[in-house]
């Protein structure tokens, strides 16, 4: 371990080695915070702390996977596999499933994503006969989410005078009723939304001292990544778990706290020392990512903030180019300037398109740059566009899966009861819903016995309902017998989804069919990969648990390689590019007019700009337009005050631009508004369509360990062999272990990294 620690710089090593009390690691941009977390966990394991005593919390599945993979390289796969490491939502859902009965849930509860929650709220608003223009589902959802993250239950909400008065002023005085109904519906359907995973964990610990004590004793050391992004609910759970032993290490950067609109509270990191007076603070100040000019420019910017933990970030990389500041006559010209500069980077410096990013403050800015990039024949992607599992046809199929594993799931029931069309209209569904509410049962229960619940429907409708009930009941029975992939094939065929998809020969229809086929591919990979790695959790509930916790940043599309990336600055956090363009640097755009009412809002906008600049490794270009179309009119614009915050010594400004930049700024008397982010829409690009392949039928996947024989190829496998796996590609066998009747190989693949293979099921050839 001593040799491994020698790979760290002095500050990193000090942060890793201190494990006797609470510690705060302030990690400047590009300073190797992930490296510190990884080595600290490895160090704890090498010091003899069992892996299941370590709790490591991240914000993305991708971060957790990367850290666990690196730890496995340092201390071995066996130890790394037993770590309690994952996102807050993943870890807390795991804790809740193991103790669900203590808070009135069944362990097979399903998880609502944001879209599911909004749909349920929309239904409730309609049932309450409220004006959906006054009670906008998205706005109501946001308010409920903020309440949950502040640990305010429906009952507490209704008793909170300030909240009620605020709702009355906002012209939605019945929001507390919507919240109460929404939460009752979730509970009755044995469902939780993402915010519930946090709130219900707090409730579990609050009301069950024995459970809290058990987890306190288990988690002997707690590590939290991106601590500046935690909200009150997350902070409280971590504090409760660490309250006894105070062996906690949080890593983050207050200068990159940019998610207050999601509930993140910068005070969690700023006041860490107040919560743990004995805490030691370590500062990682060497930036390994960017040139000296980029680092110095970013430093001069962020020093203008008053709320911060001061640090002196530096770079030993080359000095590099100064930050280019470009002014354009209009937003249209700005798009052309940026796209032309990208074309020059490609030709003159042989830059890869995938190393280039255009960052903007709001999604609506993308159109101009999309058009200008098309004109230059420059390929691009919209990062964070509609993810695969958010597409309508995929959500429809997933809703079938959800209802199969949890018949009480109301949102899933409503989504598929008449999809594909089977003659069960809204009137019938509303009758079912009313009967369910009156009898305090699920919609599924009413459907199972319409006569018992006195459902007023004719014989034809009753027959259609019975056919739906019979079909779904069959799926539920099959769910006990087959794996997720086999069941998915059955569902897609027997429900009529495949026929509907392939009968539509329009480009849109074929695209939907291809997406459904891709979903089956995902299920096939899920099942096969788990079997090969010795994981027998291959049922539909296991697949749904994995899918429900996915984020856009966790999913990488192979087709996005060699394309310029367009994204909001918020989406860019955690990423890096050789060349970065920060566009639209204008007052009331960046900083946003909605964030300029108070100093704290303005300082978060400045941190956002800091994040944008520090994404760049080699070059950073900042641009703004003197005029921009808004609401159908051409409006004059003024350069962002943030340009004046950067020391001019680190800027490259031509005379025309320099003459436009004023040397004064005023941060007083701005008005306040709630920050809102609109959804990113995927780029509308032309593509050729070909008829999709028919749904594949594979032979039944063997899942029984006892009946599978070790293939001859696996018997011959030795440590040091080079193999070619059908999915993971080429790799070297690191070790082979016998575990009872199972023989496992640990293989380092060139592309996929280290994998564990259960040899009786693994599909590979020995190359050498």
XYZ file of C-alpha atoms in Angstrom:
768
model
C 0.000 0.000 0.000
C 2.969 2.282 0.684
C 3.949 2.137 -2.994
C 0.417 2.985 -4.038
C 0.297 6.025 -1.752
C 3.542 7.177 -3.355
C 1.465 7.852 -6.454
C -0.353 10.661 -4.622
C 0.855 14.206 -4.129
C 1.441 15.448 -0.580
C -2.042 16.973 -0.118
C -3.785 13.926 -1.558
C -1.776 11.559 0.621
C -2.511 13.520 3.793
C -6.236 13.432 3.004
C -6.104 9.680 2.380
C -4.136 8.744 5.476
C -6.228 10.676 7.998
C -8.975 8.264 9.098
C -9.361 8.787 12.853
C -11.991 11.530 12.740
C -14.142 13.694 10.478
C -12.456 15.324 7.505
C -13.433 17.750 4.780
C -11.520 17.492 1.511
C -11.889 20.665 -0.543
C -11.051 19.546 -4.051
C -10.473 22.271 -6.623
C -11.419 21.636 -10.237
C -9.241 18.957 -11.824
C -7.381 18.256 -8.569
C -8.029 14.506 -8.381
C -10.881 14.203 -5.863
C -11.978 10.847 -7.304
C -8.422 9.622 -6.882
C -8.482 10.616 -3.207
C -11.815 8.882 -2.577
C -10.662 5.749 -4.366
C -7.335 5.531 -2.554
C -8.887 6.368 0.800
C -11.307 3.452 0.500
C -8.490 1.184 -0.644
C -6.390 2.432 2.275
C -9.183 1.654 4.757
C -9.501 -1.855 3.322
C -5.760 -2.424 3.526
C -5.821 -1.265 7.143
C -8.169 -4.153 7.875
C -11.618 -2.522 7.820
C -14.084 -5.034 6.280
C -15.649 -3.692 3.043
C -19.233 -4.041 4.311
C -18.347 -1.579 7.109
C -17.686 1.148 4.525
C -20.473 3.332 3.102
C -19.559 5.410 0.043
C -22.216 7.713 -1.422
C -22.079 9.262 -4.895
C -24.458 11.226 -7.091
C -24.242 9.093 -10.233
C -24.083 5.384 -10.935
C -21.247 6.106 -13.338
C -19.112 7.620 -10.571
C -19.805 4.642 -8.299
C -18.900 2.136 -11.024
C -15.667 3.917 -11.903
C -14.599 4.156 -8.262
C -15.417 0.528 -7.542
C -13.495 -0.545 -10.648
C -10.416 1.429 -9.567
C -10.644 0.071 -6.039
C -10.812 -3.462 -7.430
C -7.559 -2.802 -9.276
C -5.928 -1.738 -6.011
C -7.235 -4.292 -3.518
C -8.958 -7.001 -5.550
C -12.399 -7.728 -6.929
C -13.650 -9.660 -3.901
C -13.228 -6.800 -1.457
C -14.540 -4.161 -3.855
C -17.694 -6.147 -4.564
C -18.749 -6.132 -0.902
C -18.552 -2.355 -0.480
C -21.751 -0.426 0.209
C -21.110 1.981 -2.633
C -23.626 3.700 -4.885
C -25.839 6.730 -5.347
C -27.847 8.097 -2.442
C -31.032 6.801 -4.058
C -29.578 3.369 -4.779
C -28.245 2.840 -1.258
C -31.350 4.221 0.438
C -33.700 2.147 -1.729
C -31.667 -0.882 -0.685
C -32.056 0.042 2.993
C -35.776 0.709 2.545
C -36.440 -2.598 0.761
C -34.864 -4.425 3.669
C -37.019 -2.600 6.228
C -40.099 -1.610 4.210
C -42.633 -3.160 6.592
C -41.475 -0.794 9.364
C -42.854 2.178 7.416
C -45.942 0.506 5.978
C -44.658 -0.622 2.576
C -44.066 -3.974 0.926
C -40.496 -4.716 -0.080
C -41.453 -4.923 -3.774
C -42.415 -1.243 -3.971
C -41.802 0.385 -7.356
C -40.183 3.749 -7.945
C -41.854 6.631 -9.789
C -39.616 8.745 -11.979
C -40.278 12.445 -12.560
C -42.602 11.821 -15.501
C -44.686 9.272 -13.567
C -45.039 11.700 -10.672
C -46.145 14.531 -12.921
C -48.733 12.318 -14.625
C -50.232 11.282 -11.294
C -50.362 14.903 -10.142
C -52.061 15.836 -13.413
C -54.707 13.154 -12.815
C -55.312 14.363 -9.262
C -55.696 17.960 -10.431
C -58.222 16.810 -13.008
C -60.150 14.696 -10.471
C -60.289 17.665 -8.097
C -61.695 19.718 -11.011
C -58.994 22.343 -10.638
C -57.692 24.583 -13.418
C -54.454 23.025 -14.684
C -53.327 26.458 -15.869
C -53.527 27.682 -12.309
C -52.321 24.405 -10.828
C -49.592 23.543 -13.310
C -48.499 19.913 -12.735
C -44.814 20.728 -13.152
C -44.955 23.577 -10.680
C -46.963 21.539 -8.153
C -44.515 18.663 -8.540
C -41.612 21.009 -7.822
C -43.252 22.359 -4.688
C -44.007 18.847 -3.404
C -40.423 17.819 -4.139
C -39.048 20.774 -2.194
C -41.342 19.934 0.709
C -40.161 16.312 0.790
C -36.506 17.280 0.597
C -37.145 19.590 3.547
C -38.749 16.586 5.318
C -42.175 18.230 5.373
C -44.893 15.563 5.255
C -48.419 16.324 3.956
C -49.681 16.677 7.527
C -46.869 19.059 8.449
C -47.452 21.010 5.237
C -51.128 21.540 6.039
C -50.169 22.875 9.498
C -47.451 25.229 8.221
C -48.906 28.728 8.213
C -46.138 30.227 6.058
C -46.489 27.573 3.350
C -50.269 27.914 3.258
C -50.012 31.699 3.002
C -47.425 31.391 0.249
C -49.682 29.006 -1.701
C -52.593 31.406 -1.364
C -50.464 34.252 -2.700
C -49.312 31.989 -5.544
C -52.982 31.256 -6.353
C -52.889 27.537 -5.612
C -54.377 27.382 -2.095
C -55.278 23.683 -2.403
C -51.734 22.513 -3.012
C -51.637 20.854 0.404
C -54.695 18.781 -0.602
C -52.977 17.736 -3.826
C -49.859 16.790 -1.855
C -51.883 14.743 0.634
C -53.824 12.943 -2.104
C -50.668 12.362 -4.128
C -48.861 10.807 -1.175
C -51.873 8.648 -0.257
C -52.046 7.381 -3.842
C -48.360 6.522 -3.856
C -48.640 4.659 -0.587
C -51.816 2.822 -1.609
C -50.093 1.707 -4.817
C -46.964 0.617 -2.907
C -44.897 3.168 -4.801
C -42.320 5.804 -3.925
C -40.961 8.689 -5.932
C -37.271 9.638 -5.852
C -37.813 12.161 -3.073
C -39.526 9.475 -0.983
C -36.346 7.417 -1.026
C -34.750 10.213 0.986
C -37.720 11.242 3.107
C -38.784 7.691 3.969
C -35.215 6.795 4.969
C -35.255 9.714 7.384
C -38.633 8.558 8.709
C -37.329 4.992 9.036
C -34.381 6.173 11.125
C -36.475 8.635 13.122
C -39.093 6.105 14.164
C -36.893 3.018 14.517
C -33.938 3.624 16.785
C -32.903 -0.036 16.573
C -32.567 0.097 12.794
C -30.619 3.349 12.945
C -28.342 1.856 15.575
C -27.744 -1.247 13.450
C -26.641 0.847 10.464
C -24.555 3.118 12.691
C -22.711 0.056 13.924
C -22.355 -1.376 10.431
C -21.095 1.747 8.678
C -17.847 2.289 10.551
C -16.613 4.763 7.954
C -18.703 7.007 5.700
C -17.504 8.795 2.564
C -19.564 11.267 0.548
C -18.667 12.545 -2.915
C -19.768 15.989 -4.225
C -20.857 17.053 -0.754
C -21.646 20.580 -1.968
C -24.544 19.078 -3.942
C -26.305 17.464 -0.971
C -29.691 18.723 0.161
C -31.049 18.934 3.697
C -32.530 15.428 3.600
C -29.299 13.794 2.394
C -27.238 15.773 4.880
C -29.467 14.690 7.779
C -29.284 10.978 6.902
C -25.499 11.111 6.699
C -25.302 13.062 9.953
C -27.500 10.525 11.768
C -25.378 7.620 10.548
C -22.117 9.342 11.550
C -23.378 10.898 14.776
C -21.982 8.129 16.935
C -18.462 7.566 15.632
C -17.762 10.732 13.570
C -15.658 8.700 11.147
C -16.729 10.544 8.040
C -14.948 12.050 5.056
C -16.772 14.384 2.682
C -15.240 15.554 -0.577
C -16.368 18.466 -2.669
C -15.805 21.993 -3.888
C -17.924 24.880 -2.666
C -16.839 26.770 -5.807
C -18.782 24.212 -7.862
C -22.053 24.341 -5.910
C -24.548 25.080 -8.699
C -27.663 23.036 -7.955
C -29.670 25.086 -5.461
C -32.669 24.827 -7.800
C -32.607 21.067 -7.095
C -32.434 21.666 -3.361
C -28.647 21.516 -2.933
C -27.551 23.527 0.091
C -24.075 25.047 -0.044
C -24.209 25.524 3.732
C -23.734 21.764 4.148
C -20.127 22.101 3.018
C -19.502 25.652 4.254
C -20.641 24.722 7.771
C -19.172 21.229 7.949
C -16.733 22.411 10.595
C -19.663 23.649 12.711
C -21.258 20.200 12.659
C -17.934 18.485 13.357
C -15.760 20.937 15.336
C -12.882 18.458 15.504
C -12.863 18.019 11.713
C -9.633 18.431 9.761
C -9.710 20.292 6.438
C -7.546 19.200 3.521
C -7.238 21.285 0.367
C -6.411 19.807 -3.024
C -5.152 22.815 -4.931
C -3.156 21.443 -7.853
C -5.193 21.366 -11.066
C -4.010 18.561 -13.343
C -6.575 19.276 -16.056
C -6.149 22.803 -17.378
C -3.431 25.166 -18.554
C -2.093 27.851 -16.228
C -3.971 30.643 -17.990
C -7.313 28.853 -17.672
C -6.740 28.114 -13.978
C -5.615 31.673 -13.231
C -8.574 33.170 -15.075
C -10.998 30.948 -13.170
C -9.317 31.860 -9.860
C -9.627 35.579 -10.520
C -13.319 35.086 -11.265
C -14.292 32.997 -8.237
C -12.388 35.212 -5.789
C -15.155 37.782 -6.274
C -17.498 35.511 -4.256
C -17.791 36.218 -0.544
C -19.300 32.840 0.487
C -16.495 30.359 -0.002
C -13.713 28.331 1.546
C -10.651 30.063 0.179
C -8.044 28.040 -1.670
C -5.250 28.809 -4.094
C -5.664 26.512 -7.077
C -2.642 26.318 -9.358
C -1.453 24.396 -12.404
C 1.983 23.110 -13.351
C 0.827 22.429 -16.906
C 1.943 24.611 -19.787
C 1.011 28.285 -19.680
C -1.365 27.860 -22.629
C -3.470 30.342 -24.548
C -5.346 33.132 -22.895
C -9.132 32.935 -22.845
C -10.531 34.371 -26.071
C -13.389 36.832 -25.585
C -15.452 37.351 -28.722
C -18.311 39.774 -29.312
C -20.774 39.166 -32.131
C -23.179 41.522 -33.770
C -26.100 39.130 -33.227
C -26.850 35.704 -31.864
C -26.907 34.462 -35.457
C -23.376 35.726 -36.045
C -22.289 34.274 -32.722
C -23.337 30.859 -33.995
C -21.359 31.294 -37.201
C -18.238 32.547 -35.398
C -18.250 29.582 -33.046
C -18.874 26.991 -35.773
C -16.177 28.505 -37.997
C -13.683 28.438 -35.146
C -14.530 24.779 -34.531
C -13.915 24.052 -38.217
C -10.498 25.741 -37.954
C -9.638 23.730 -34.850
C -10.383 20.587 -36.825
C -8.273 21.590 -39.844
C -5.385 23.492 -38.259
C -4.927 21.590 -34.994
C -6.485 18.264 -36.024
C -8.824 18.499 -33.033
C -11.344 15.715 -32.622
C -14.968 16.853 -32.631
C -15.534 14.782 -29.499
C -12.979 16.987 -27.697
C -15.055 20.117 -28.296
C -18.031 21.386 -26.295
C -20.374 24.360 -26.599
C -21.805 25.336 -23.207
C -24.804 27.599 -22.737
C -26.945 28.821 -19.864
C -30.366 27.748 -21.206
C -31.550 25.031 -23.574
C -33.234 27.473 -25.936
C -29.813 28.735 -27.064
C -28.983 25.493 -28.833
C -30.977 26.203 -32.022
C -28.612 28.833 -33.383
C -25.574 26.639 -32.883
C -27.283 23.569 -34.310
C -28.071 25.468 -37.499
C -24.577 26.937 -37.814
C -22.926 23.571 -37.201
C -25.125 21.963 -39.868
C -24.067 24.626 -42.347
C -20.441 23.720 -41.704
C -21.239 19.991 -41.912
C -20.022 19.565 -38.356
C -21.593 16.589 -36.527
C -22.954 17.315 -33.073
C -25.003 15.865 -30.250
C -27.295 17.394 -27.663
C -26.028 16.050 -24.363
C -28.793 15.156 -21.939
C -31.473 14.907 -24.609
C -34.459 12.655 -24.085
C -32.975 9.483 -22.672
C -33.813 6.044 -24.001
C -35.967 5.078 -21.047
C -37.960 8.315 -21.283
C -39.192 7.668 -24.835
C -42.907 6.999 -24.999
C -42.784 3.528 -26.499
C -40.214 2.431 -23.919
C -42.193 3.858 -21.005
C -45.250 2.008 -22.299
C -43.434 -1.341 -22.225
C -41.805 -0.553 -18.875
C -45.290 0.197 -17.483
C -46.327 -3.368 -18.359
C -43.298 -4.610 -16.428
C -44.119 -2.415 -13.445
C -47.705 -3.597 -13.232
C -46.565 -7.201 -13.457
C -44.276 -6.895 -10.422
C -46.564 -4.531 -8.516
C -50.291 -4.770 -9.403
C -50.971 -1.783 -7.156
C -49.017 0.609 -9.404
C -51.749 3.063 -10.455
C -49.659 5.077 -12.905
C -48.580 1.945 -14.782
C -52.166 0.633 -14.836
C -53.545 3.834 -16.337
C -50.799 3.979 -18.939
C -51.349 0.479 -20.378
C -55.015 -0.326 -19.748
C -55.781 0.841 -23.276
C -52.372 0.419 -24.895
C -52.336 -0.942 -27.466
C -55.915 0.191 -28.057
C -58.339 -2.433 -26.777
C -61.541 -0.393 -26.507
C -61.272 0.598 -22.852
C -61.798 4.346 -22.860
C -61.279 7.136 -20.337
C -64.859 6.851 -19.100
C -64.317 3.250 -18.038
C -60.935 4.016 -16.501
C -62.468 6.888 -14.530
C -65.173 4.552 -13.232
C -62.508 2.080 -12.143
C -60.601 4.885 -10.445
C -63.680 6.127 -8.619
C -64.552 2.626 -7.406
C -60.976 2.103 -6.255
C -60.988 5.361 -4.312
C -64.361 4.691 -2.686
C -63.339 1.178 -1.639
C -59.739 2.062 -0.812
C -58.327 -0.597 -3.085
C -56.110 -0.544 -6.163
C -57.387 -0.162 -9.713
C -56.144 -3.686 -10.367
C -58.351 -5.118 -7.639
C -61.412 -3.444 -9.134
C -60.515 -4.864 -12.552
C -60.126 -8.332 -11.069
C -63.771 -8.381 -9.938
C -65.875 -5.559 -11.458
C -69.144 -7.022 -10.198
C -68.022 -7.121 -6.580
C -67.236 -3.410 -6.749
C -70.489 -2.645 -8.599
C -68.721 -1.227 -11.626
C -71.332 0.267 -13.951
C -70.184 -1.074 -17.324
C -71.857 -2.953 -20.144
C -71.145 -6.577 -21.047
C -68.868 -5.654 -23.942
C -66.630 -3.516 -21.746
C -66.673 -6.184 -19.048
C -65.417 -8.712 -21.588
C -62.558 -6.392 -22.619
C -61.607 -5.814 -18.995
C -61.598 -9.540 -18.346
C -59.358 -10.149 -21.351
C -56.898 -7.548 -20.058
C -57.030 -9.044 -16.558
C -56.465 -12.570 -17.869
C -53.524 -11.495 -20.019
C -51.831 -9.596 -17.179
C -52.497 -12.418 -14.707
C -50.749 -14.794 -17.072
C -47.764 -12.431 -17.250
C -47.687 -12.293 -13.452
C -47.628 -16.080 -13.237
C -44.865 -16.289 -15.843
C -42.884 -13.737 -13.845
C -42.430 -16.421 -11.181
C -41.040 -18.902 -13.702
C -38.860 -17.084 -16.236
C -36.185 -14.408 -16.295
C -36.688 -10.762 -17.249
C -35.708 -11.199 -20.907
C -37.971 -14.191 -21.550
C -40.900 -12.443 -19.898
C -40.284 -9.244 -21.889
C -40.460 -11.167 -25.150
C -43.768 -12.692 -24.068
C -45.207 -9.335 -22.996
C -44.258 -7.522 -26.192
C -45.705 -10.278 -28.368
C -48.879 -11.202 -26.454
C -49.889 -7.626 -25.593
C -49.964 -6.622 -29.260
C -47.170 -4.074 -28.903
C -44.974 -5.771 -31.501
C -47.800 -5.929 -34.071
C -48.663 -2.273 -33.603
C -45.023 -1.225 -33.843
C -44.225 -3.171 -36.999
C -47.480 -2.368 -38.759
C -46.543 1.325 -38.744
C -44.180 1.770 -41.684
C -43.686 5.518 -41.266
C -40.170 6.642 -40.266
C -41.504 7.447 -36.805
C -43.120 4.025 -36.535
C -39.969 2.231 -37.595
C -37.972 4.263 -35.106
C -40.335 3.152 -32.344
C -39.978 -0.469 -33.433
C -36.194 -0.177 -33.354
C -36.375 1.271 -29.862
C -38.489 -1.658 -28.675
C -35.995 -4.059 -30.200
C -33.224 -2.188 -28.421
C -35.092 -2.592 -25.136
C -35.117 -6.341 -25.702
C -31.397 -6.153 -26.417
C -30.930 -4.364 -23.103
C -32.892 -7.056 -21.264
C -30.948 -9.798 -22.999
C -27.665 -8.162 -22.011
C -28.906 -7.616 -18.460
C -29.813 -11.272 -17.970
C -26.876 -12.805 -19.810
C -24.276 -10.559 -18.191
C -25.584 -11.246 -14.703
C -25.629 -14.992 -15.292
C -22.083 -14.932 -16.636
C -20.850 -12.944 -13.642
C -22.597 -15.231 -11.166
C -25.427 -12.888 -10.204
C -28.765 -14.726 -10.093
C -30.868 -11.570 -9.614
C -32.308 -11.674 -13.134
C -36.026 -11.229 -12.536
C -38.130 -8.345 -13.790
C -38.009 -6.517 -10.435
C -34.187 -6.609 -10.601
C -34.203 -5.103 -14.071
C -36.711 -2.415 -13.061
C -34.668 -1.490 -10.008
C -31.651 -0.923 -12.226
C -33.557 1.032 -14.870
C -35.428 3.272 -12.444
C -32.182 4.593 -10.963
C -30.508 5.372 -14.276
C -29.632 9.004 -15.105
C -28.915 10.550 -18.430
C -25.272 10.986 -17.475
C -24.976 7.296 -16.660
C -25.806 6.189 -20.213
C -23.323 6.624 -23.016
C -24.413 6.223 -26.609
C -21.744 4.787 -28.863
C -23.157 6.777 -31.772
C -22.196 10.042 -30.075
C -18.473 9.593 -30.697
C -16.712 12.164 -32.887
C -19.384 14.811 -32.444
C -19.268 18.278 -30.984
C -21.193 18.286 -27.711
C -23.840 20.923 -26.992
C -25.100 21.196 -23.440
C -26.080 23.472 -20.595
C -23.353 24.355 -18.114
C -25.311 22.496 -15.426
C -25.047 19.316 -17.510
C -21.306 19.828 -18.053
C -20.313 19.569 -14.413
C -17.979 16.627 -13.902
C -16.957 16.532 -17.570
C -13.901 17.896 -19.356
C -12.995 18.784 -22.948
C -9.871 19.902 -24.769
C -11.662 22.932 -26.198
C -14.638 24.702 -24.621
C -16.875 27.493 -25.920
C -18.957 29.346 -23.330
C -21.583 31.239 -25.305
C -24.271 33.815 -24.607
C -22.314 35.662 -21.905
C -24.815 38.485 -21.613
C -26.556 40.221 -18.756
C -29.904 38.628 -17.860
C -28.845 35.512 -19.728
C -25.642 34.653 -17.885
C -26.070 35.660 -15.081
C -29.721 34.802 -15.357
C -32.144 37.630 -14.619
C -34.000 35.208 -12.340
C -30.996 34.761 -10.056
C -29.960 38.388 -9.584
C -32.241 39.448 -6.753
C -29.804 38.659 -3.977
C -26.112 38.153 -3.465
C -26.402 34.379 -2.925
C -28.183 33.892 -6.259
C -25.624 36.015 -8.095
C -22.740 34.144 -6.502
C -24.170 30.811 -7.615
C -24.306 32.144 -11.170
C -20.648 33.129 -10.830
C -19.852 29.613 -9.625
C -21.683 28.297 -12.677
C -19.419 30.358 -14.930
C -16.422 29.053 -12.963
C -17.584 25.484 -13.664
C -17.899 26.316 -17.372
C -14.356 27.698 -17.653
C -12.780 24.851 -15.697
C -14.203 22.226 -18.057
C -11.508 23.302 -20.545
C -8.131 21.586 -20.744
C -6.370 23.510 -23.527
C -8.491 26.384 -24.817
C -11.526 28.310 -23.647
C -13.477 30.790 -25.736
C -16.152 33.076 -24.301
C -18.627 34.800 -26.609
C -21.599 37.144 -26.380
C -23.958 38.859 -28.782
C -24.836 42.553 -28.898
C -28.349 41.686 -30.064
C -30.545 38.655 -29.652
C -34.022 37.669 -30.767
C -36.429 37.292 -27.855
C -40.149 36.785 -28.154
C -40.040 37.618 -31.848
C -38.147 40.881 -31.380
C -34.512 41.871 -31.775
C -33.233 43.185 -28.444
C -29.916 44.853 -27.710
C -27.719 43.036 -25.196
C -24.917 43.975 -22.826
C -21.932 41.815 -22.028
C -22.063 39.839 -18.782
C -20.742 41.532 -15.677
C -18.772 38.316 -15.059
C -16.405 39.220 -17.895
C -15.281 42.152 -15.752
C -14.543 39.790 -12.864
C -11.738 38.034 -14.743
C -8.298 39.593 -14.579
C -7.661 41.055 -18.028
C -4.121 39.637 -17.927
C -5.605 36.210 -18.673
C -7.922 37.332 -21.475
C -7.327 37.765 -25.183
C -9.681 40.520 -26.286
C -9.554 42.228 -29.652
C -9.911 46.003 -29.752
C -13.506 45.877 -30.998
C -14.592 43.671 -28.135
C -12.504 45.527 -25.566
C -14.202 48.811 -26.412
C -17.589 47.239 -25.667
C -16.721 45.957 -22.190
C -17.467 48.353 -19.367
C -15.401 48.435 -16.201
C -18.232 48.786 -13.713
C -20.752 46.423 -12.220
C -23.660 46.779 -9.843
C -25.009 43.914 -7.770
C -27.577 45.857 -5.748
C -31.336 46.019 -6.072
C -32.003 43.051 -8.320
C -35.383 41.301 -8.246
C -35.926 37.730 -7.170
C -37.477 34.821 -9.059
C -37.471 31.026 -8.927
C -34.948 29.428 -11.293
C -36.476 27.080 -13.848
C -34.859 24.792 -16.368
C -36.700 23.606 -19.488
C -36.124 20.128 -20.851
C -33.455 19.547 -23.447
C -34.933 18.341 -26.714
C -32.986 15.953 -28.912
C -31.477 17.291 -32.104
C -33.718 16.898 -35.143
C -31.338 15.282 -37.594
C -32.047 13.449 -40.833
C -31.346 9.729 -40.941
C -31.988 6.824 -43.280
C -34.528 4.269 -42.166
C -34.472 0.587 -42.915
C -37.144 -1.935 -41.984
C -36.454 -3.208 -38.469
C -35.606 -6.822 -37.833
C -38.298 -8.999 -36.353
C -38.302 -9.527 -32.615
C -35.616 -12.070 -31.863
C -36.320 -15.392 -30.251
C -33.395 -16.925 -28.417
C -33.248 -20.265 -26.740
C -34.049 -20.341 -23.062
C -31.095 -19.029 -21.034
C -29.786 -21.592 -18.594
C -29.897 -20.200 -15.053
C -29.440 -23.313 -12.939
C -25.930 -23.685 -11.585
C -26.352 -27.358 -10.811
C -27.328 -28.467 -14.316
C -24.799 -26.470 -16.331
C -21.589 -28.307 -17.241
C -18.229 -26.617 -17.617
C -17.487 -26.269 -21.385
C -14.231 -27.681 -22.771
C -12.996 -24.155 -23.554
C -13.478 -23.165 -19.922
C -11.693 -26.308 -18.675
C -8.600 -25.349 -20.682
C -8.543 -21.748 -19.458
C -5.439 -20.692 -17.538
C -4.181 -17.576 -15.843
C -2.479 -15.357 -18.421
C -4.624 -16.583 -21.352
C -5.909 -13.988 -23.821
C -9.581 -14.489 -24.599
C -12.197 -12.911 -26.838
C -15.583 -12.554 -25.208
C -18.678 -12.105 -27.386
C -19.670 -8.860 -25.638
C -16.672 -7.625 -23.665
C -14.112 -8.218 -26.405
C -10.448 -9.034 -25.941
C -9.046 -9.500 -22.445
C -6.378 -11.124 -20.312
C -7.187 -13.658 -17.590
C -5.841 -12.256 -14.317
C -6.860 -15.090 -12.040
C -9.089 -18.168 -11.792
C -10.846 -19.193 -8.588
C -12.899 -22.197 -7.536
C -15.933 -21.324 -5.401
C -17.762 -24.526 -4.509
C -19.227 -25.906 -7.730
C -18.505 -22.660 -9.550
C -15.308 -21.760 -11.330
C -14.734 -18.054 -11.885
C -12.274 -16.116 -13.986
C -11.274 -12.496 -13.403
C -10.484 -10.911 -16.737
C -9.064 -7.483 -17.611
C -10.718 -6.508 -20.885
C -9.150 -3.912 -23.133
C -12.391 -1.924 -23.445
C -14.741 -3.177 -20.766
C -12.275 -3.181 -17.887
C -12.117 -5.885 -15.227
C -14.958 -8.403 -15.223
C -15.799 -11.561 -13.295
C -16.979 -14.483 -15.431
C -18.792 -17.594 -14.227
C -17.098 -20.051 -16.559
C -19.957 -22.527 -16.949
C -21.968 -19.756 -18.641
C -19.312 -17.475 -20.134
C -19.172 -17.234 -23.939
C -15.603 -16.786 -25.127
C -12.761 -18.212 -27.168
C -9.165 -18.624 -26.058
C -6.910 -16.649 -28.403
C -3.569 -17.439 -26.812
